[in-house]
Amino acid sequence: MEKINVESVTDGNESESEQNSIEEKNENSLTDIATLDITSRLSLKTTEIYGESHRNGISRVNGICNSPERITSMTNLTQPETTQLNQHGTLSGTLESRGNDIKYVSYTSELQMPDIMKLIQKDLSEPYSIYTYRYFIYNWPKLCFLAMFGDECVGAIVCKLDIHRKVIKRGYIAMLAVDVKYRKQKIGSNLVRRAIQAMVEDNAGEVVLETEITNRPALRLYENLGFVRDKRLFRYYLNGVDALRLKLWLR
């Protein structure tokens, strides 16, 4: 799980020469990745099979939709649906069919905060206070998205977007979590895509994040979306594990 450190997010202590060296080293190959692959990798149309809708007055999903309700679905209607009783005694489909019922919504109120915290805290490398969540969500509510299965929050992403070195708008993915029962359904990838699309709409030039070097599923998820390994941060987390900083160039 990504470490939330306000100072490290802004890279205030990172030397200018070190940053210039990294950017110069990757200038050719990484720019090609960003320019050639970003559209296809981040497009919601390429891999999306889930429906989405606006509920309870939500007027913006993914930063690009202002209609009162937008529902998109590519469910295969010819495929028979298998159902079974879940732990609450109600009918639910198979893992695949449940994925088609996932809906993505924007953060709208404090009432969603407990669900976000409960979900993310399950996978944290270290504890965060409610003030950490509020710092990100209150300042950048349009960069917080939830994946919902009925009334249950099964995935969430929390991000920020600000000016880096007074030159470029940099997005930062602070937290991403998916309920263990709903993984391997591209929920995490779809949440990241929505966050990045919202950042693009707000003229972001790049997106960064940190994740544990041992977290192979997270590394695979982000690298499949075009992120590259930018730097290794030794003993970055309180548990002593190193982190990798990943970066995605949008321009």
mmCIF file of C-alpha atoms in Angstrom:
data_model
loop_
_atom_site.group_PDB
_atom_site.id
_atom_site.type_symbol
_atom_site.label_atom_id
_atom_site.label_comp_id
_atom_site.label_asym_id
_atom_site.label_seq_id
_atom_site.Cartn_x
_atom_site.Cartn_y
_atom_site.Cartn_z
ATOM 1 C CA MET A 1 0.000 0.000 0.000
ATOM 2 C CA GLU A 2 1.310 3.442 -0.776
ATOM 3 C CA LYS A 3 2.834 5.524 2.009
ATOM 4 C CA ILE A 4 1.230 8.891 2.622
ATOM 5 C CA ASN A 5 3.849 11.467 3.410
ATOM 6 C CA VAL A 6 2.982 15.052 2.593
ATOM 7 C CA GLU A 7 6.611 16.112 2.426
ATOM 8 C CA SER A 8 7.667 13.211 0.237
ATOM 9 C CA VAL A 9 4.711 13.761 -2.075
ATOM 10 C CA THR A 10 6.001 17.194 -3.019
ATOM 11 C CA ASP A 11 9.603 15.959 -3.322
ATOM 12 C CA GLY A 12 10.757 19.079 -1.527
ATOM 13 C CA ASN A 13 14.048 17.470 -0.428
ATOM 14 C CA GLU A 14 14.910 15.924 -3.757
ATOM 15 C CA SER A 15 17.903 17.653 -5.362
ATOM 16 C CA GLU A 16 17.388 19.393 -8.674
ATOM 17 C CA SER A 17 20.473 17.743 -10.201
ATOM 18 C CA GLU A 18 19.232 14.272 -9.277
ATOM 19 C CA GLN A 19 15.817 14.940 -10.800
ATOM 20 C CA ASN A 20 17.372 16.360 -13.984
ATOM 21 C CA SER A 21 19.583 13.278 -14.267
ATOM 22 C CA ILE A 22 16.595 10.945 -14.026
ATOM 23 C CA GLU A 23 14.566 12.875 -16.559
ATOM 24 C CA GLU A 24 17.496 13.115 -18.993
ATOM 25 C CA LYS A 25 18.231 9.403 -18.729
ATOM 26 C CA ASN A 26 14.652 8.430 -19.554
ATOM 27 C CA GLU A 27 13.839 11.249 -21.953
ATOM 28 C CA ASN A 28 13.767 9.239 -25.157
ATOM 29 C CA SER A 29 12.311 5.863 -24.210
ATOM 30 C CA LEU A 30 9.851 7.066 -21.583
ATOM 31 C CA THR A 31 8.507 9.900 -23.703
ATOM 32 C CA ASP A 32 7.757 7.351 -26.410
ATOM 33 C CA ILE A 33 5.792 5.249 -23.911
ATOM 34 C CA ALA A 34 3.746 8.233 -22.792
ATOM 35 C CA THR A 35 2.968 9.521 -26.270
ATOM 36 C CA LEU A 36 2.366 6.211 -28.056
ATOM 37 C CA ASP A 37 0.650 4.137 -25.383
ATOM 38 C CA ILE A 38 -1.147 6.548 -23.061
ATOM 39 C CA THR A 39 -4.338 6.809 -25.120
ATOM 40 C CA SER A 40 -4.827 3.076 -25.545
ATOM 41 C CA ARG A 41 -3.653 2.099 -22.060
ATOM 42 C CA LEU A 42 -5.861 4.571 -20.226
ATOM 43 C CA SER A 43 -8.919 4.397 -22.447
ATOM 44 C CA LEU A 44 -11.963 3.245 -20.541
ATOM 45 C CA LYS A 45 -13.342 1.780 -23.751
ATOM 46 C CA THR A 46 -10.538 -0.704 -24.374
ATOM 47 C CA THR A 47 -11.078 -2.968 -21.387
ATOM 48 C CA GLU A 48 -14.183 -1.683 -19.641
ATOM 49 C CA ILE A 49 -17.025 -4.135 -19.332
ATOM 50 C CA TYR A 50 -18.600 -2.680 -16.228
ATOM 51 C CA GLY A 51 -21.658 -0.488 -15.984
ATOM 52 C CA GLU A 52 -21.548 2.879 -14.304
ATOM 53 C CA SER A 53 -24.288 5.250 -13.214
ATOM 54 C CA HIS A 54 -24.850 8.450 -11.329
ATOM 55 C CA ARG A 55 -26.671 8.171 -8.026
ATOM 56 C CA ASN A 56 -27.881 10.551 -5.335
ATOM 57 C CA GLY A 57 -27.261 13.715 -7.304
ATOM 58 C CA ILE A 58 -23.725 12.812 -8.412
ATOM 59 C CA SER A 59 -23.119 14.977 -11.474
ATOM 60 C CA ARG A 60 -19.569 14.041 -12.373
ATOM 61 C CA VAL A 61 -17.903 10.675 -12.901
ATOM 62 C CA ASN A 62 -14.326 10.465 -14.167
ATOM 63 C CA GLY A 63 -14.278 14.233 -14.457
ATOM 64 C CA ILE A 64 -15.882 14.197 -17.918
ATOM 65 C CA CYS A 65 -19.585 13.511 -17.516
ATOM 66 C CA ASN A 66 -22.144 16.107 -16.436
ATOM 67 C CA SER A 67 -25.382 14.334 -17.307
ATOM 68 C CA PRO A 68 -27.698 13.380 -14.414
ATOM 69 C CA GLU A 69 -27.341 9.728 -15.280
ATOM 70 C CA ARG A 70 -25.030 7.798 -17.599
ATOM 71 C CA ILE A 71 -25.169 4.034 -17.697
ATOM 72 C CA THR A 72 -22.881 1.993 -19.912
ATOM 73 C CA SER A 73 -22.957 -1.751 -19.996
ATOM 74 C CA MET A 74 -21.459 -4.411 -22.256
ATOM 75 C CA THR A 75 -22.881 -7.422 -20.446
ATOM 76 C CA ASN A 76 -23.207 -10.504 -22.610
ATOM 77 C CA LEU A 77 -26.949 -11.037 -22.506
ATOM 78 C CA THR A 78 -26.739 -14.410 -24.204
ATOM 79 C CA GLN A 79 -24.570 -15.938 -21.493
ATOM 80 C CA PRO A 80 -26.584 -17.748 -18.797
ATOM 81 C CA GLU A 81 -26.169 -16.227 -15.368
ATOM 82 C CA THR A 82 -25.251 -18.442 -12.431
ATOM 83 C CA THR A 83 -26.602 -17.345 -9.076
ATOM 84 C CA GLN A 84 -26.124 -18.452 -5.507
ATOM 85 C CA LEU A 85 -26.989 -17.325 -2.012
ATOM 86 C CA ASN A 86 -24.410 -15.025 -0.456
ATOM 87 C CA GLN A 87 -23.688 -14.593 3.249
ATOM 88 C CA HIS A 88 -26.676 -12.259 3.606
ATOM 89 C CA GLY A 89 -29.059 -14.828 2.167
ATOM 90 C CA THR A 90 -29.678 -12.902 -1.058
ATOM 91 C CA LEU A 91 -28.995 -13.982 -4.616
ATOM 92 C CA SER A 92 -25.663 -13.051 -6.146
ATOM 93 C CA GLY A 93 -24.020 -14.018 -9.423
ATOM 94 C CA THR A 94 -20.697 -15.665 -10.113
ATOM 95 C CA LEU A 95 -17.468 -13.705 -9.758
ATOM 96 C CA GLU A 96 -17.575 -12.778 -13.449
ATOM 97 C CA SER A 97 -21.206 -11.692 -13.448
ATOM 98 C CA ARG A 98 -20.709 -9.706 -10.251
ATOM 99 C CA GLY A 99 -17.981 -7.747 -12.035
ATOM 100 C CA ASN A 100 -20.562 -6.558 -14.543
ATOM 101 C CA ASP A 101 -22.572 -5.070 -11.680
ATOM 102 C CA ILE A 102 -19.742 -2.890 -10.357
ATOM 103 C CA LYS A 103 -20.552 0.814 -10.579
ATOM 104 C CA TYR A 104 -18.068 3.663 -10.235
ATOM 105 C CA VAL A 105 -19.019 6.873 -8.470
ATOM 106 C CA SER A 106 -17.282 10.042 -7.352
ATOM 107 C CA TYR A 107 -16.839 11.027 -3.723
ATOM 108 C CA THR A 108 -19.712 13.280 -2.684
ATOM 109 C CA SER A 109 -19.952 13.485 1.112
ATOM 110 C CA GLU A 110 -18.463 12.686 4.508
ATOM 111 C CA LEU A 111 -20.888 9.766 4.724
ATOM 112 C CA GLN A 112 -18.625 7.838 2.348
ATOM 113 C CA MET A 113 -15.511 8.396 4.482
ATOM 114 C CA PRO A 114 -16.007 5.403 6.854
ATOM 115 C CA ASP A 115 -16.352 2.989 3.928
ATOM 116 C CA ILE A 116 -13.209 4.372 2.269
ATOM 117 C CA MET A 117 -11.175 4.156 5.466
ATOM 118 C CA LYS A 118 -12.397 0.665 6.344
ATOM 119 C CA LEU A 119 -11.491 -0.643 2.908
ATOM 120 C CA ILE A 120 -8.061 0.979 2.620
ATOM 121 C CA GLN A 121 -6.918 0.218 6.180
ATOM 122 C CA LYS A 122 -7.073 -3.517 5.475
ATOM 123 C CA ASP A 123 -4.052 -3.271 3.170
ATOM 124 C CA LEU A 124 -2.009 -0.465 4.725
ATOM 125 C CA SER A 125 1.689 -0.882 5.451
ATOM 126 C CA GLU A 126 1.277 1.629 8.279
ATOM 127 C CA PRO A 127 -1.691 3.366 9.927
ATOM 128 C CA TYR A 128 -3.107 6.722 8.807
ATOM 129 C CA SER A 129 -5.268 9.033 10.855
ATOM 130 C CA ILE A 130 -8.561 10.396 9.607
ATOM 131 C CA TYR A 131 -6.787 13.711 9.053
ATOM 132 C CA THR A 132 -4.640 12.120 6.350
ATOM 133 C CA TYR A 133 -7.734 10.976 4.488
ATOM 134 C CA ARG A 134 -9.356 14.370 4.891
ATOM 135 C CA TYR A 135 -6.242 16.159 3.642
ATOM 136 C CA PHE A 136 -6.502 14.404 0.291
ATOM 137 C CA ILE A 137 -10.245 13.954 -0.079
ATOM 138 C CA TYR A 138 -11.336 17.399 1.109
ATOM 139 C CA ASN A 139 -8.786 19.203 -1.058
ATOM 140 C CA TRP A 140 -9.235 17.020 -4.148
ATOM 141 C CA PRO A 141 -12.711 15.414 -3.932
ATOM 142 C CA LYS A 142 -12.913 15.062 -7.729
ATOM 143 C CA LEU A 143 -9.900 12.737 -7.603
ATOM 144 C CA CYS A 144 -11.537 10.250 -5.252
ATOM 145 C CA PHE A 145 -13.564 7.424 -6.813
ATOM 146 C CA LEU A 146 -15.383 4.449 -5.353
ATOM 147 C CA ALA A 147 -16.304 1.092 -6.869
ATOM 148 C CA MET A 148 -19.680 -0.046 -5.598
ATOM 149 C CA PHE A 149 -21.355 -3.441 -5.658
ATOM 150 C CA GLY A 150 -24.872 -2.548 -4.622
ATOM 151 C CA ASP A 151 -24.495 -0.613 -1.370
ATOM 152 C CA GLU A 152 -21.076 -2.099 -0.604
ATOM 153 C CA CYS A 153 -17.871 -0.180 -1.310
ATOM 154 C CA VAL A 154 -15.483 -2.742 -2.834
ATOM 155 C CA GLY A 155 -12.797 -0.418 -4.201
ATOM 156 C CA ALA A 156 -11.498 3.116 -3.716
ATOM 157 C CA ILE A 157 -8.788 5.438 -4.988
ATOM 158 C CA VAL A 158 -7.599 8.689 -3.389
ATOM 159 C CA CYS A 159 -5.384 11.173 -5.245
ATOM 160 C CA LYS A 160 -4.128 14.748 -5.351
ATOM 161 C CA LEU A 161 -3.018 17.199 -8.038
ATOM 162 C CA ASP A 162 -0.817 20.238 -7.531
ATOM 163 C CA ILE A 163 2.043 22.217 -9.059
ATOM 164 C CA HIS A 164 5.452 20.502 -8.977
ATOM 165 C CA ARG A 165 8.543 22.746 -8.925
ATOM 166 C CA LYS A 166 6.392 25.644 -10.136
ATOM 167 C CA VAL A 167 6.509 24.149 -13.607
ATOM 168 C CA ILE A 168 4.160 21.216 -14.139
ATOM 169 C CA LYS A 169 0.933 19.889 -12.689
ATOM 170 C CA ARG A 170 1.729 16.571 -11.032
ATOM 171 C CA GLY A 171 -0.884 14.051 -10.007
ATOM 172 C CA TYR A 172 -0.225 11.738 -7.073
ATOM 173 C CA ILE A 173 -1.994 8.444 -6.363
ATOM 174 C CA ALA A 174 -2.045 8.305 -2.589
ATOM 175 C CA MET A 175 -4.225 5.263 -1.881
ATOM 176 C CA LEU A 176 -5.717 2.425 -3.900
ATOM 177 C CA ALA A 177 -7.509 -0.597 -2.483
ATOM 178 C CA VAL A 178 -9.861 -3.318 -3.713
ATOM 179 C CA ASP A 179 -11.709 -5.760 -1.476
ATOM 180 C CA VAL A 180 -9.983 -9.142 -1.629
ATOM 181 C CA LYS A 181 -13.240 -10.848 -2.674
ATOM 182 C CA TYR A 182 -13.528 -8.643 -5.748
ATOM 183 C CA ARG A 183 -9.986 -8.672 -7.088
ATOM 184 C CA LYS A 184 -8.906 -9.880 -10.548
ATOM 185 C CA GLN A 185 -11.866 -8.083 -12.130
ATOM 186 C CA LYS A 186 -9.915 -4.992 -13.318
ATOM 187 C CA ILE A 187 -11.549 -2.850 -10.630
ATOM 188 C CA GLY A 188 -8.195 -1.400 -9.572
ATOM 189 C CA SER A 189 -7.226 -0.624 -13.156
ATOM 190 C CA ASN A 190 -10.564 1.055 -13.830
ATOM 191 C CA LEU A 191 -10.256 3.189 -10.704
ATOM 192 C CA VAL A 192 -6.764 4.309 -11.750
ATOM 193 C CA ARG A 193 -7.990 5.110 -15.247
ATOM 194 C CA ARG A 194 -10.777 7.275 -13.902
ATOM 195 C CA ALA A 195 -8.422 9.174 -11.629
ATOM 196 C CA ILE A 196 -5.936 9.781 -14.450
ATOM 197 C CA GLN A 197 -8.673 10.851 -16.833
ATOM 198 C CA ALA A 198 -9.790 13.420 -14.255
ATOM 199 C CA MET A 199 -6.190 14.628 -13.915
ATOM 200 C CA VAL A 200 -5.855 14.934 -17.688
ATOM 201 C CA GLU A 201 -9.012 17.040 -17.756
ATOM 202 C CA ASP A 202 -7.290 19.335 -15.263
ATOM 203 C CA ASN A 203 -4.128 19.602 -17.419
ATOM 204 C CA ALA A 204 -1.867 17.266 -15.446
ATOM 205 C CA GLY A 205 1.518 16.665 -17.026
ATOM 206 C CA GLU A 206 2.552 13.580 -15.058
ATOM 207 C CA VAL A 207 1.397 11.183 -12.350
ATOM 208 C CA VAL A 208 3.533 9.574 -9.635
ATOM 209 C CA LEU A 209 3.072 7.149 -6.760
ATOM 210 C CA GLU A 210 5.029 4.938 -4.383
ATOM 211 C CA THR A 211 4.428 1.277 -3.693
ATOM 212 C CA GLU A 212 6.265 -1.455 -1.818
ATOM 213 C CA ILE A 213 8.964 -3.114 -3.895
ATOM 214 C CA THR A 214 7.540 -6.488 -2.843
ATOM 215 C CA ASN A 215 3.995 -5.663 -3.998
ATOM 216 C CA ARG A 216 4.119 -7.413 -7.359
ATOM 217 C CA PRO A 217 0.366 -7.195 -8.134
ATOM 218 C CA ALA A 218 0.465 -3.407 -7.683
ATOM 219 C CA LEU A 219 3.602 -3.071 -9.793
ATOM 220 C CA ARG A 220 2.049 -5.169 -12.535
ATOM 221 C CA LEU A 221 -1.174 -3.134 -12.455
ATOM 222 C CA TYR A 222 0.581 0.224 -12.789
ATOM 223 C CA GLU A 223 3.156 -0.920 -15.346
ATOM 224 C CA ASN A 224 0.370 -2.311 -17.531
ATOM 225 C CA LEU A 225 -1.067 1.208 -17.556
ATOM 226 C CA GLY A 226 2.218 2.732 -18.728
ATOM 227 C CA PHE A 227 3.919 3.671 -15.454
ATOM 228 C CA VAL A 228 7.705 3.207 -15.318
ATOM 229 C CA ARG A 229 10.053 2.698 -12.381
ATOM 230 C CA ASP A 230 11.606 6.054 -11.605
ATOM 231 C CA LYS A 231 13.457 5.588 -8.305
ATOM 232 C CA ARG A 232 14.055 3.151 -5.457
ATOM 233 C CA LEU A 233 13.442 4.562 -1.973
ATOM 234 C CA PHE A 234 15.310 2.570 0.661
ATOM 235 C CA ARG A 235 13.490 1.674 3.903
ATOM 236 C CA TYR A 236 10.703 4.036 2.916
ATOM 237 C CA TYR A 237 7.983 2.415 5.010
ATOM 238 C CA LEU A 238 7.812 2.008 8.778
ATOM 239 C CA ASN A 239 8.027 -1.751 8.344
ATOM 240 C CA GLY A 240 11.462 -1.301 6.767
ATOM 241 C CA VAL A 241 10.442 -2.298 3.240
ATOM 242 C CA ASP A 242 11.846 -0.354 0.279
ATOM 243 C CA ALA A 243 9.518 1.499 -2.075
ATOM 244 C CA LEU A 244 9.562 2.088 -5.791
ATOM 245 C CA ARG A 245 8.463 5.428 -7.164
ATOM 246 C CA LEU A 246 6.557 4.980 -10.414
ATOM 247 C CA LYS A 247 5.868 7.736 -12.906
ATOM 248 C CA LEU A 248 3.587 8.212 -15.880
ATOM 249 C CA TRP A 249 4.238 11.039 -18.334
ATOM 250 C CA LEU A 250 1.079 12.491 -19.843
ATOM 251 C CA ARG A 251 2.830 14.959 -22.156
#
